[in-house]
Short mmCIF file of C-alpha atoms and ligand atoms in Angstrom, two decimals:
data_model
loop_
_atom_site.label_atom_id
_atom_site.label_comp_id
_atom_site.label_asym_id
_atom_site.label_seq_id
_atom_site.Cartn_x
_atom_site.Cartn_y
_atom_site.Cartn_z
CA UNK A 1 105.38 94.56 80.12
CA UNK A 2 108.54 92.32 81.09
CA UNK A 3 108.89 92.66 85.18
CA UNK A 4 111.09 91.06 88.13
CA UNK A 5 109.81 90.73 90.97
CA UNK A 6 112.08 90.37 93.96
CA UNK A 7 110.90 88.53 97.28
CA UNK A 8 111.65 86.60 100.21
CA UNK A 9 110.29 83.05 98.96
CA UNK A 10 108.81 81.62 102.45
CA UNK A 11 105.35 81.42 103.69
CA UNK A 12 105.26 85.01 104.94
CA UNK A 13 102.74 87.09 103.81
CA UNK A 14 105.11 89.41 101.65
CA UNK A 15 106.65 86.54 99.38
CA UNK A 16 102.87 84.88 99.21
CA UNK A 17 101.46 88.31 98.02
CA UNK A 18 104.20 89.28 95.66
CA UNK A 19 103.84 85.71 94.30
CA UNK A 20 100.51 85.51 93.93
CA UNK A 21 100.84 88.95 92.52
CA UNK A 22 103.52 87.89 89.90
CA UNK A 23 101.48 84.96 88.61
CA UNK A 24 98.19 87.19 88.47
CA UNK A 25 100.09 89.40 86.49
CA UNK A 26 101.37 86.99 83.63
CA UNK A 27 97.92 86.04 83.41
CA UNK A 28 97.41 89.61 82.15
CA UNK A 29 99.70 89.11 79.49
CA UNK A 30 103.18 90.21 81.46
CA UNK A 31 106.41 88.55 81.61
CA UNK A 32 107.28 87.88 85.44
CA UNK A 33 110.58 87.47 86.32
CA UNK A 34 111.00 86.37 90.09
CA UNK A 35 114.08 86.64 91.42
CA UNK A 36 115.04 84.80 95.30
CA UNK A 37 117.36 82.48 96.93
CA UNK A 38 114.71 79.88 96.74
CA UNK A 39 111.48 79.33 93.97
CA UNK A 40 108.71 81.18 95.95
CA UNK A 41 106.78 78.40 97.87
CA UNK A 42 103.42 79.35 96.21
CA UNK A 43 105.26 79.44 92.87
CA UNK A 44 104.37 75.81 91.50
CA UNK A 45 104.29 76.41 87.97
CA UNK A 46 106.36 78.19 85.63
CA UNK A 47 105.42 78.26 82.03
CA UNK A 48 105.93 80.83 79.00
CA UNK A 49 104.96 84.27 80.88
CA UNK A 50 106.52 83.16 84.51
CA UNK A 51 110.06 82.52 85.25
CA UNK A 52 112.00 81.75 88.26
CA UNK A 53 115.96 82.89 88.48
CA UNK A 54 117.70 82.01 91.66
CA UNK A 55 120.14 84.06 94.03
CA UNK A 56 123.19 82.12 94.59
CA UNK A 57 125.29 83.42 97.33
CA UNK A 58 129.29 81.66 96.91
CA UNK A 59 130.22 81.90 100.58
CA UNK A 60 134.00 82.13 101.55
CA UNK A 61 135.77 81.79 105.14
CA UNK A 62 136.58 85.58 105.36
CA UNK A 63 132.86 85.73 104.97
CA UNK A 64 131.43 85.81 108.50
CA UNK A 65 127.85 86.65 106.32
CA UNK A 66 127.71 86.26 102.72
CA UNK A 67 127.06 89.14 101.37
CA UNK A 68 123.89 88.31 99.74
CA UNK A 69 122.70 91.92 98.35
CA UNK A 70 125.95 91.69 96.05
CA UNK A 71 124.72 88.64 94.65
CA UNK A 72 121.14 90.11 94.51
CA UNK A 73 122.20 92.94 93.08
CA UNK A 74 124.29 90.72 90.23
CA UNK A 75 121.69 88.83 89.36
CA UNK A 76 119.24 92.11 88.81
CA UNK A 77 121.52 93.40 86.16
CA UNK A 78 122.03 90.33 84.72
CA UNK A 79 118.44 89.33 84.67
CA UNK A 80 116.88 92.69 83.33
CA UNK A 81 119.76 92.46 80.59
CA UNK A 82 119.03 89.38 79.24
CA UNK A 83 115.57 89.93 79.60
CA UNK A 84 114.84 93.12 78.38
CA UNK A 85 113.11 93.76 81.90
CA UNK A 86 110.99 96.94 81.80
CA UNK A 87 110.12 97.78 85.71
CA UNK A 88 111.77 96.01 88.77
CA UNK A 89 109.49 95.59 91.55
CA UNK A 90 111.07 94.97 94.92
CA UNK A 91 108.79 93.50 97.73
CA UNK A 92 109.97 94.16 101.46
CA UNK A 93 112.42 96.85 101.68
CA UNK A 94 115.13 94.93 103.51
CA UNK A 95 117.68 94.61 101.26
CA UNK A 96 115.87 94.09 98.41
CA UNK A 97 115.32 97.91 97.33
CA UNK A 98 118.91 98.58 98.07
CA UNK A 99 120.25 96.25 95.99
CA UNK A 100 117.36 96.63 93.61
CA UNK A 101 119.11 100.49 93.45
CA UNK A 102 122.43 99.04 93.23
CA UNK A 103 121.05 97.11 90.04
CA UNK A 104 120.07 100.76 88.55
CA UNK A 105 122.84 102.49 89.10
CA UNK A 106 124.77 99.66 87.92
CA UNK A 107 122.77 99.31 84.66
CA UNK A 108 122.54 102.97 84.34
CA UNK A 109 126.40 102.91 83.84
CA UNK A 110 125.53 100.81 80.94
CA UNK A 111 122.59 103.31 79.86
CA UNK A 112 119.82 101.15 80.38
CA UNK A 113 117.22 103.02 82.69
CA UNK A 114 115.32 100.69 84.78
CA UNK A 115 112.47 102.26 87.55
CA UNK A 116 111.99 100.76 90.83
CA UNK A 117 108.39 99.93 91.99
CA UNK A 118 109.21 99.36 96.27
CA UNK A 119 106.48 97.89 98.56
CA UNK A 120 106.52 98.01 101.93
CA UNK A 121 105.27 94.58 104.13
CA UNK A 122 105.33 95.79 107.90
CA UNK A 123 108.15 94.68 109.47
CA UNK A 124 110.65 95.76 107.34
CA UNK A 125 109.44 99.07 108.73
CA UNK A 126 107.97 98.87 112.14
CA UNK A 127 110.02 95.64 113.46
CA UNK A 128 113.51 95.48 111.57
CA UNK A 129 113.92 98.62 109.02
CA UNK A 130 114.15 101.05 111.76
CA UNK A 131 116.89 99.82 114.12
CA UNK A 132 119.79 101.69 114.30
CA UNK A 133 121.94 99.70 112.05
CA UNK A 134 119.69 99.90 109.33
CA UNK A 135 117.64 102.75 109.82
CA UNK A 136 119.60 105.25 107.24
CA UNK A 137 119.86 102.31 104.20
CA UNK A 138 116.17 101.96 104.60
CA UNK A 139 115.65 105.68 104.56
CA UNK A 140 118.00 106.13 101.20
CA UNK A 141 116.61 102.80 99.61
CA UNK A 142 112.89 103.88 99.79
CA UNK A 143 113.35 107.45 98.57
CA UNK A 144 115.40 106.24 95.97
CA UNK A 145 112.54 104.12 94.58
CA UNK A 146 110.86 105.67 91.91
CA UNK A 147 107.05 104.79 93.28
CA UNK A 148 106.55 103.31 97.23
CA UNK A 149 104.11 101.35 98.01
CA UNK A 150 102.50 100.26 101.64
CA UNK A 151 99.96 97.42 102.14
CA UNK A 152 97.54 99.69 104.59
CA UNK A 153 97.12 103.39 105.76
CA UNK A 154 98.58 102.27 108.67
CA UNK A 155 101.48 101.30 107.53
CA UNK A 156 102.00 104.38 105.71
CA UNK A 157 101.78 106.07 108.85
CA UNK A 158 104.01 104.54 110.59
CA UNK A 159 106.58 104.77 107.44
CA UNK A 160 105.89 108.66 107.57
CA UNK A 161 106.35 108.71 111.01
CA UNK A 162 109.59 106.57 111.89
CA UNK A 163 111.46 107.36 108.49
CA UNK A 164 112.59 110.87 106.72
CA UNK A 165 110.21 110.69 103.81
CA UNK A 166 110.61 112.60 100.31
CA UNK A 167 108.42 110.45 98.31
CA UNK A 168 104.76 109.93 98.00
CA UNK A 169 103.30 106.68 99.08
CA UNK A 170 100.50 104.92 97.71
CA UNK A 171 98.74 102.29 99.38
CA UNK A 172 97.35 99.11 97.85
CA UNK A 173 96.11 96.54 100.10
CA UNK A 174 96.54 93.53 99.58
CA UNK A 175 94.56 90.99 97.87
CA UNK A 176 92.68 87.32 97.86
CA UNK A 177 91.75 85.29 95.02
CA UNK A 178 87.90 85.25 95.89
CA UNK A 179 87.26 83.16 93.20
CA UNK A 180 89.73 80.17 94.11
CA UNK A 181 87.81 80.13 97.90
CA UNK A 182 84.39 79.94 96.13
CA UNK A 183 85.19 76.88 94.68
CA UNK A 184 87.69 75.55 97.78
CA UNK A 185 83.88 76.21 99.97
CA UNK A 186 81.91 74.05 97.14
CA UNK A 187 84.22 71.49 97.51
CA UNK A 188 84.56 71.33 101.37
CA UNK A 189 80.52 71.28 101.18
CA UNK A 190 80.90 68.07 98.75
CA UNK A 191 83.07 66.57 101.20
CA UNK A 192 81.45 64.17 103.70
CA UNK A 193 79.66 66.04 106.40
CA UNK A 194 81.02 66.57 109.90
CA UNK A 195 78.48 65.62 111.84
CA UNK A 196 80.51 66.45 115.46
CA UNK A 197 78.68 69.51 116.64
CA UNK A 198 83.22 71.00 117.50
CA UNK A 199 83.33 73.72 116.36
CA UNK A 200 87.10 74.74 114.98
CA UNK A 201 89.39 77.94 115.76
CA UNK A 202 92.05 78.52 113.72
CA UNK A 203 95.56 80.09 113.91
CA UNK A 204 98.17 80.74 111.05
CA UNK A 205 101.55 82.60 111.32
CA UNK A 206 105.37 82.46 111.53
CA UNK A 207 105.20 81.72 115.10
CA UNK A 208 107.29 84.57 115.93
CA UNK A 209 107.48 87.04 119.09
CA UNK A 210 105.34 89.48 117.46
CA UNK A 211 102.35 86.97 116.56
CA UNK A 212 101.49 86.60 120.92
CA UNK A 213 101.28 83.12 120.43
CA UNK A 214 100.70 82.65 124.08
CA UNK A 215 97.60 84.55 123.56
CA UNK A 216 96.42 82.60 120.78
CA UNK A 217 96.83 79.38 123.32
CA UNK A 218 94.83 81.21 126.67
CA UNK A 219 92.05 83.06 123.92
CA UNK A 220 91.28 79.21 123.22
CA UNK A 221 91.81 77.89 126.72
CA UNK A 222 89.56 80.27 127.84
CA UNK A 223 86.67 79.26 124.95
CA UNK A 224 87.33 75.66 125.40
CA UNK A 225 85.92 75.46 128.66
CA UNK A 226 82.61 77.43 127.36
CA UNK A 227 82.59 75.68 124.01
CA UNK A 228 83.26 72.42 122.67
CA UNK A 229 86.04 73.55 120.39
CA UNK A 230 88.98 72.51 119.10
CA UNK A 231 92.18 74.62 117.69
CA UNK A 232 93.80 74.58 114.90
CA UNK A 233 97.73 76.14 114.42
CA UNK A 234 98.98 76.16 111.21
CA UNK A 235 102.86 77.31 110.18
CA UNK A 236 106.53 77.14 111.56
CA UNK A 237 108.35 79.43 113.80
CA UNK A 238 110.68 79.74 116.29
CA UNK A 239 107.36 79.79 118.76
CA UNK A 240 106.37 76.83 117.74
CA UNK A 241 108.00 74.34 120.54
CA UNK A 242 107.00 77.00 123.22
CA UNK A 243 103.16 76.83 122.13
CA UNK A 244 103.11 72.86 121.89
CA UNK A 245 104.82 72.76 126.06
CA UNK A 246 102.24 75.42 126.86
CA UNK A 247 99.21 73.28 125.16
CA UNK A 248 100.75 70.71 127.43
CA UNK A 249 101.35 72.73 130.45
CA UNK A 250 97.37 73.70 130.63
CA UNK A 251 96.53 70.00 129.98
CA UNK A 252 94.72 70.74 126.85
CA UNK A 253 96.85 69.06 123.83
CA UNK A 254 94.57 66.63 122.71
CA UNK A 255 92.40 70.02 121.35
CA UNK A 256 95.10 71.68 119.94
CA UNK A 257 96.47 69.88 116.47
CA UNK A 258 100.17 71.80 115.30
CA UNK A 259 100.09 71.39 111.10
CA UNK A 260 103.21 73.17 110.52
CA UNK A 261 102.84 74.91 106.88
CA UNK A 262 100.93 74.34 104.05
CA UNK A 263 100.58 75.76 100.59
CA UNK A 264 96.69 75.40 100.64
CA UNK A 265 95.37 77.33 103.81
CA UNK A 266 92.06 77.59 102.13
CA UNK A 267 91.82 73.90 102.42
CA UNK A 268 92.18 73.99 106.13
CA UNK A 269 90.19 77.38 106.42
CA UNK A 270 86.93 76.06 104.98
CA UNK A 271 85.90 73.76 108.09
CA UNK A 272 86.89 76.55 110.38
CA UNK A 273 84.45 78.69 112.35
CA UNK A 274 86.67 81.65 114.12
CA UNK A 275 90.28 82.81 113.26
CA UNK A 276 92.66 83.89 116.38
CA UNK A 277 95.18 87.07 115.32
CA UNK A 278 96.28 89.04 118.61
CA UNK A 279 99.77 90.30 116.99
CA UNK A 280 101.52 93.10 118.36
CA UNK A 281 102.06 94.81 115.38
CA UNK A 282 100.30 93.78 112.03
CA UNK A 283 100.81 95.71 109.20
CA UNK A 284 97.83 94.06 107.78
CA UNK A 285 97.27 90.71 108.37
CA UNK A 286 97.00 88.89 105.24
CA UNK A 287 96.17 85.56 107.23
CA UNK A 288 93.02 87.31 108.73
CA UNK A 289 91.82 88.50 105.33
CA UNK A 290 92.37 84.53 103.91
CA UNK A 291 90.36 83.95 106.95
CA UNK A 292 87.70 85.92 105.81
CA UNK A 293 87.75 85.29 102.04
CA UNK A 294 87.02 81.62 103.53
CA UNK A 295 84.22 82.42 105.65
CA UNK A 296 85.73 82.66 108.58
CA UNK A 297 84.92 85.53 111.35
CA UNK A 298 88.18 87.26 112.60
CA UNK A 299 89.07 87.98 116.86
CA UNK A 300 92.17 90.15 116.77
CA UNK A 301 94.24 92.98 117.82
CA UNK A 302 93.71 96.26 117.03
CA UNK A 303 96.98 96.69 115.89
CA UNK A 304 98.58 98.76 112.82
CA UNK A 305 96.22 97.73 109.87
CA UNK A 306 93.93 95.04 111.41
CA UNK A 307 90.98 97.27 111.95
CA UNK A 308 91.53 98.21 107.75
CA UNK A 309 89.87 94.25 107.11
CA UNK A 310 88.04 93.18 110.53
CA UNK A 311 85.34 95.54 110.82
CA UNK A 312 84.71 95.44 115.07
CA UNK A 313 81.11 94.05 115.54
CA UNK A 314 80.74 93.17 112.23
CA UNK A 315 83.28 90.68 110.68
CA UNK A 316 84.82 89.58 113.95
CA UNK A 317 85.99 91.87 116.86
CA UNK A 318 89.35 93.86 117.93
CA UNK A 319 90.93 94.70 121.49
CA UNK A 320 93.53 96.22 122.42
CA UNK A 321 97.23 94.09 122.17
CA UNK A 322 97.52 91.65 124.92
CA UNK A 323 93.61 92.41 126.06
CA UNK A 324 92.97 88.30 126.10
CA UNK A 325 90.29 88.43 128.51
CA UNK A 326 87.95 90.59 125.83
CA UNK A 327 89.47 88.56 122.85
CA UNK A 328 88.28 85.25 124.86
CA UNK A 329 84.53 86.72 125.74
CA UNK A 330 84.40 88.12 122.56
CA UNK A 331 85.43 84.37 120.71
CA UNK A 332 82.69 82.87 122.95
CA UNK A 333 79.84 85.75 122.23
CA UNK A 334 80.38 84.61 118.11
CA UNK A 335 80.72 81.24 118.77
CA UNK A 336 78.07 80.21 121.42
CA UNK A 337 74.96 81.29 118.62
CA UNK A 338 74.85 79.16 115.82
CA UNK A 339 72.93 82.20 114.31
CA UNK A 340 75.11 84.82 115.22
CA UNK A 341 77.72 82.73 113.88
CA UNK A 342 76.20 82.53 110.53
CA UNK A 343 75.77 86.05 110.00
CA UNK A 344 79.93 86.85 111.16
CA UNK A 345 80.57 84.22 108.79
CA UNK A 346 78.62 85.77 105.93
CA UNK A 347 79.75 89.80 106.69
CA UNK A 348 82.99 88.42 106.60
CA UNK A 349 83.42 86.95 103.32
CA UNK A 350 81.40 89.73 101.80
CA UNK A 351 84.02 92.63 103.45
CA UNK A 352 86.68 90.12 102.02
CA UNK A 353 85.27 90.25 98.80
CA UNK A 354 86.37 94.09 98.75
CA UNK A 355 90.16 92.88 98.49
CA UNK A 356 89.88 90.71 95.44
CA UNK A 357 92.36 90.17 93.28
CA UNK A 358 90.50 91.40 90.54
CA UNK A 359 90.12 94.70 92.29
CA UNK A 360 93.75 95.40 93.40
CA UNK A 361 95.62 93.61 90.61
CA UNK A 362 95.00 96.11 88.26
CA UNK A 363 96.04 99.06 90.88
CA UNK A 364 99.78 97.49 90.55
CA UNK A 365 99.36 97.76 86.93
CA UNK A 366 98.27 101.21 86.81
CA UNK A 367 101.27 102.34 89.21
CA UNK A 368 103.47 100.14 86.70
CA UNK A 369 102.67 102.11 83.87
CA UNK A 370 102.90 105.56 85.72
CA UNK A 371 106.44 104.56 86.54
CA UNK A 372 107.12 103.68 83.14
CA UNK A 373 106.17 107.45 82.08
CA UNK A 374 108.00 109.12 84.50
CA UNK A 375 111.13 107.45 82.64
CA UNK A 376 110.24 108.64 79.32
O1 LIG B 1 104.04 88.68 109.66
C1 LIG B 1 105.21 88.42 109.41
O2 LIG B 1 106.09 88.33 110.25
C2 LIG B 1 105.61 88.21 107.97
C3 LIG B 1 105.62 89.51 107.23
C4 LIG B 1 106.25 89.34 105.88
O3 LIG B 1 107.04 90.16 105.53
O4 LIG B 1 105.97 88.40 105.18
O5 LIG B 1 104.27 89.94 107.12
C5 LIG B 1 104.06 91.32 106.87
O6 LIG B 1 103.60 91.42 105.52
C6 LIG B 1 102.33 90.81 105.27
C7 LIG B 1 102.02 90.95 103.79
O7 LIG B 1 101.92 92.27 103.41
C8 LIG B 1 101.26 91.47 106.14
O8 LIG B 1 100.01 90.87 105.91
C9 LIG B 1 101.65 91.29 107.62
O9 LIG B 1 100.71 91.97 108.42
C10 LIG B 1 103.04 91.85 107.87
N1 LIG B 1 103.46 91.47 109.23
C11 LIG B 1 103.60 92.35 110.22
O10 LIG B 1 103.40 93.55 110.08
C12 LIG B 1 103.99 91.80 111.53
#
């Protein structure tokens, strides 16, 4: 099957997963297409079955914003054309579904018939997709898909709930490469031991609003003064500058490294022994579950879809949003028994093990060829 994938191409969790889905997928034997305004960060190869077709966006000084689903919408048609593309699959609603319908109608007009697969990330629903000004276009875009689907139950909900509905939605969680963590943990053992008895907490996100970084900061405050720990934030965000004057502020810097981003989070993830998520909203939390697939036991939020991967009690704990006192005794109950630890660590990779690529890819596929039929 020949396929573009649209996606934002940053270190958010949509663009990762639709990536990671794309190359899994010409693996398979399909022809992936991606199209974005940048080559998808965890894109590093292209070869005969993956291809990478950029978004340019000519700006002009009438322009106060380019219009960039025009030029999304352009380079659909013009893709699928001169590829023979058989299935477009749009990842994060906002605007890639509405131009991705734009593209259909357009090539319709030129009687090629083109389905839309649309999948839904979070915030493109519960943050962004329903305020006012976009609320209706997100409403016509995802009934206008020919299949919808959400990353978690939860986030189904909540697109049942906050939008007018028509269609069906399937949910397919998303996915790690177990495989690629097995051997990132055989390597990390290889490496020279670490014979510090520090044990490591680890953060990853966008640093934005949503993510409570200020929890993620007092959670480890709290723990540092029980355990000898050290923390670990990895990404970029607008957050970011706040966190590091607030690590300052509480006079605990010198425990608190800032990596910024990085392509290879199992690299980090393998020496880490807890994994900090207290979001406000989380539509699933893919960093939690690449948290898990690497070992790692999970304190977070019980927010949309988190309690679909962290099992309370049993591969980390969840509290309420904001509930940083319970977060912080719960971090120190895992932490504080190097056998207690151990058996977190092990529940956790084994409930990651459920979301393995090899599991879920094939899920997309299905739902490609169903889509397929339904154009017949
Ligand atoms: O978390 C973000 O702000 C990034 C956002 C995105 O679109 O990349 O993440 C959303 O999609 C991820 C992949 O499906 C999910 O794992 C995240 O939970 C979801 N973020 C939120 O719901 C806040």
């Amino acid at each position: 099957m020949k396929i573009a994938i649209v996606c934002y191409p940053t270190f958010g969790g949509s663009g990762v997963l639709a990536t990671e889905l794309g190359i899994s997928l010409s693996k398979h034997g399909h022809e992936v297409h991606f199209i974005a305004y940048e080559k998808p960060v965890r894109l590093n190869k292209l070869n005969d079955g993956l291809f990478f077709h950029q978004v340019q966006v000519p700006n002009y000084p009438l322009f106060n914003f380019a219009p960039y689903e025009l030029a999304l919408s352009t380079k659909l048609v013009e893709v699928v054309k001169t590829n023979s593309i058989d299935l477009m699959h749009v990842h994060y609603a906002i605007p890639h579904a509405y131009a991705a319908y734009m593209a259909k109608k357009m090539l319709k007009d030129q009687s090629i018939n083109v389905p839309i697969v649309t999948t839904l990330h979070g915030t493109d629903i519960t943050l962004v997709g329903n305020h006012p000004s976009y609320k209706t276009a997100v409403t016509f875009s995802i009934n206008k898909s020919d299949l919808v689907t959400c990353v978690s139950k939860s986030l189904r909900d909540d697109t049942l709930d906050q939008f007018e509905i028509t269609k069906n939605i399937h949910v397919i969680p998303n996915f790690i490469d177990i495989n690629k963590y097995n051997i990132q943990q055989a390597a990390c053992l290889e490496e020279i031991p670490n014979i510090s008895d520090q044990l490591t907490i680890t953060h990853i996100s966008n640093f934005r609003p949503v993510k409570n970084i200020k929890h993620v900061i007092n959670i480890f405050n709290k723990v540092q003064k029980e355990i000898n720990s050290k923390l670990i934030m990895i990404g970029e965000g607008p957050d970011k500058e706040m966190a590091e004057q607030f690590c300052v502020d509480l006079g605990i810097s010198e425990k608190v490294e800032f990596l910024g981003n990085t392509n290879q989070v199992e690299k980090k993830l393998c020496h880490s022994d807890l994994f900090l998520l207290p979001s406000r909203t989380e539509s699933f939390g893919l960093a939690a579950l690449e948290a898990m697939a690497s070992k790692v036991p999970v304190i977070s939020s019980n927010a949309g879809g988190l309690s679909e991967i962290n099992i309370h009690g049993e591969t980390g704990y969840l509290t309420n949003v904001d509930d940083i006192e319970s977060m912080s005794n719960y971090a120190i109950s895992i932490l504080k028994d190097p056998k207690i630890l151990e058996e977190f660590k092990l529940r956790a990779f084994k409930k990651a093990e459920s979301f393995d690529i090899n599991r879920i890819v094939p899920l997309y596929e299905e739902l490609y060829f169903k889509a397929l039929e339904g154009f017949k």
